[in-house]
Every structure is written in C-alpha cells, then in structure tokens.
Amino acid sequence: MLIDTHCHLHDGKYDADREAVLLRARESGVERVVTVGTSVRESEQAVFCAEKHDSVFATVGLHPHVFNGGAFRDSEWEEDLGYYAQDGESVVSEEVRRDALGKSLLSLEKLIESSSEHVVAVGEIGLDYFSHDPKRVIDEGQRLWQREGFLSQVKLAQKHDLPVVVHCRDAYDDLLHLFSSGEISRSERVVIHCHMASVEQAKQFLDSGVFFSFTGNVTYSKRDDDEMSRVLRLVPLERMMVETDGPFLTPVPLRGQRNEPAYVRHVAEHISRVKNVPVGDVEAVTTKNAQQFFGI
C-alpha cells in the first residue's frame, strides 16, 4: 500500500477522467491521495474533491506565490494579497494586504471547520524566491510578505491542531532560520514537500524534526553520487513520505506525460534502489509515516 501525500487531484487536467485516475491508483496499490490547495478557490476545490471520494483528503492554504502578486490570485480579496499590484510595479498598501490576508485566513478556517473530517493539513504554504522571469527577482518586500503570510498560516494550523505542508524553493536557508529562531516550533508537525535542499541543509532539517516528501523529480538523477541521491541516502525512511505533485513532475520512465497518483510507485522504487532497501520497506514505512502525520 502507498499514499500519494501531495497531488492536485482537483486540478482541471483531471476533469475528464478523475474517476479513472483514482481507479488506476487503487490498482497500483495507492489507497489514499492528499489533494493540496494553493489559494482560497483551489482549497475549496480540494475540499470538494475530498468530499466526493472516500480515498481522497484535502489540505487548505495559500501558496507563497499568492503573496508576490500573480497567477494564483483568484478571489476578490486575493487580488489584493500580492505585494505588487496587477501592473507588477506599484506596491499594494500594507493595510489593504493585511485586510486581504485576514479575509483569506477566515475563508480557510471556515473550510477547516465545515469539513474537518476531510481537511488533514494546512498547505501548501511556505517561501518561494524563484522567478521565471530573470529580469524580475523576488525582492525583500515580497520575501518579508511571504514570510508573514506563511507564519500566519502556521498559526492557523496550530489553532486547529493540524500539520503543515511546506513549499520551499530557493529559500531553504530562510526556512531553516524560522526553525532555529523558534518562530516555527519543533513540536509543529511539518513536511517539506518536493524536498530539493542540499545535504547540509537536509542535515539541519533533520535536527528540526521535519519530514521530507519526495516526488518524481528524484528519478531525474543521472548518477547515484549526485546531491539528490546523497540526500535520499541521508534521510531515514522513518522521516520520509512519497508524492507525485501531479499533474506535475512526472517520474521517469513516464516523464512528459501528465502525472497521476498511480505513478508514485516509481518514486518509491527509485528510493528503494538508491537506499538499497526492499521496496516493500519503503512502501510500509512511508505509508505509516503518512498515516500518522495526516491522521488518515
């Protein structure tokens, strides 16, 4: 048995065959799927998807991109959540941003309270300093606003005794600082999804008590001595989960196709090979970790 701990099953790319996707997952031994929200509207869709399918659970949260200003803004007040306005140049006032954040958090909280048996975490939330446009870097104002939005959602998770699913890209040192400074407690249940940090950073995250979730991009490694393979050997199975991040990051040998929960088996098999442990052990331990972490 396997659990796909991070997928976007509510995504429109699955609209035509969602039932068939779940059937293929079950046939592959993937018994449960966590579908992950990235905005208020996406979180609503994730919860709706979970309510329709017994094997699906949902998370609710605001992706760090929401706080930059961009494609993730999709409710009337999320238009104001971005640090920069839609023109990409003018800064949204702090008062307007904070008001929008408060409304968004209230919407997420209502989802948690109205669908408590289906919502199993707050996420994906975190820090993301990557920019697809090399001419437009994520500046200090955006970083500070991301951080404020992230920590406010950690508090929401604490209030409802929920774990946290963290998205982090090009911001691992700042995330580590939030742990070392105590702004995120070691007692908080945290999983870093699609973990891509260095070996040295991974050692520090291990000391912080977090879980590591690995997706199809681990199969892109060309050598067994590269950084990702070294991280996989470093992190004990007892701190691992597996995911697809579908419809994205499809594993080898299916790269180029739409990703789906059934393909999480390829991630488990790759981890088995790199760590030189039976694939049955990877399945059993990562599934137990996910069950205990999410309460599913």
mmCIF file with all atom_site columns, C-alpha atoms in Angstrom, residues 221-233 274:
data_model
loop_
_atom_site.group_PDB
_atom_site.id
_atom_site.type_symbol
_atom_site.label_atom_id
_atom_site.label_alt_id
_atom_site.label_comp_id
_atom_site.label_asym_id
_atom_site.label_entity_id
_atom_site.label_seq_id
_atom_site.pdbx_PDB_ins_code
_atom_site.Cartn_x
_atom_site.Cartn_y
_atom_site.Cartn_z
_atom_site.occupancy
_atom_site.B_iso_or_equiv
_atom_site.pdbx_formal_charge
_atom_site.auth_seq_id
_atom_site.auth_comp_id
_atom_site.auth_asym_id
_atom_site.auth_atom_id
_atom_site.pdbx_PDB_model_num
ATOM 1  C CA . SER A 1 221 ? 19.086 11.987 -11.225 1.00 0.00 ? 221 SER A CA 1
ATOM 2  C CA . LYS A 1 222 ? 21.720 10.759 -13.656 1.00 0.00 ? 222 LYS A CA 1
ATOM 3  C CA . ARG A 1 223 ? 24.193 9.472  -11.059 1.00 0.00 ? 223 ARG A CA 1
ATOM 4  C CA . ASP A 1 224 ? 23.978 7.750  -7.698  1.00 0.00 ? 224 ASP A CA 1
ATOM 5  C CA . ASP A 1 225 ? 26.502 10.184 -6.205  1.00 0.00 ? 225 ASP A CA 1
ATOM 6  C CA . ASP A 1 226 ? 24.694 13.421 -7.071  1.00 0.00 ? 226 ASP A CA 1
ATOM 7  C CA . GLU A 1 227 ? 23.236 15.718 -4.416  1.00 0.00 ? 227 GLU A CA 1
ATOM 8  C CA . MET A 1 228 ? 19.702 14.307 -4.541  1.00 0.00 ? 228 MET A CA 1
ATOM 9  C CA . SER A 1 229 ? 20.891 10.716 -4.241  1.00 0.00 ? 229 SER A CA 1
ATOM 10 C CA . ARG A 1 230 ? 23.061 11.679 -1.278  1.00 0.00 ? 230 ARG A CA 1
ATOM 11 C CA . VAL A 1 231 ? 20.049 13.329 0.376   1.00 0.00 ? 231 VAL A CA 1
ATOM 12 C CA . LEU A 1 232 ? 17.957 10.196 -0.204  1.00 0.00 ? 232 LEU A CA 1
ATOM 13 C CA . ARG A 1 233 ? 20.627 8.084  1.479   1.00 0.00 ? 233 ARG A CA 1
ATOM 14 C CA . VAL A 1 274 ? 19.224 4.412  -4.152  1.00 0.00 ? 274 VAL A CA 1
#
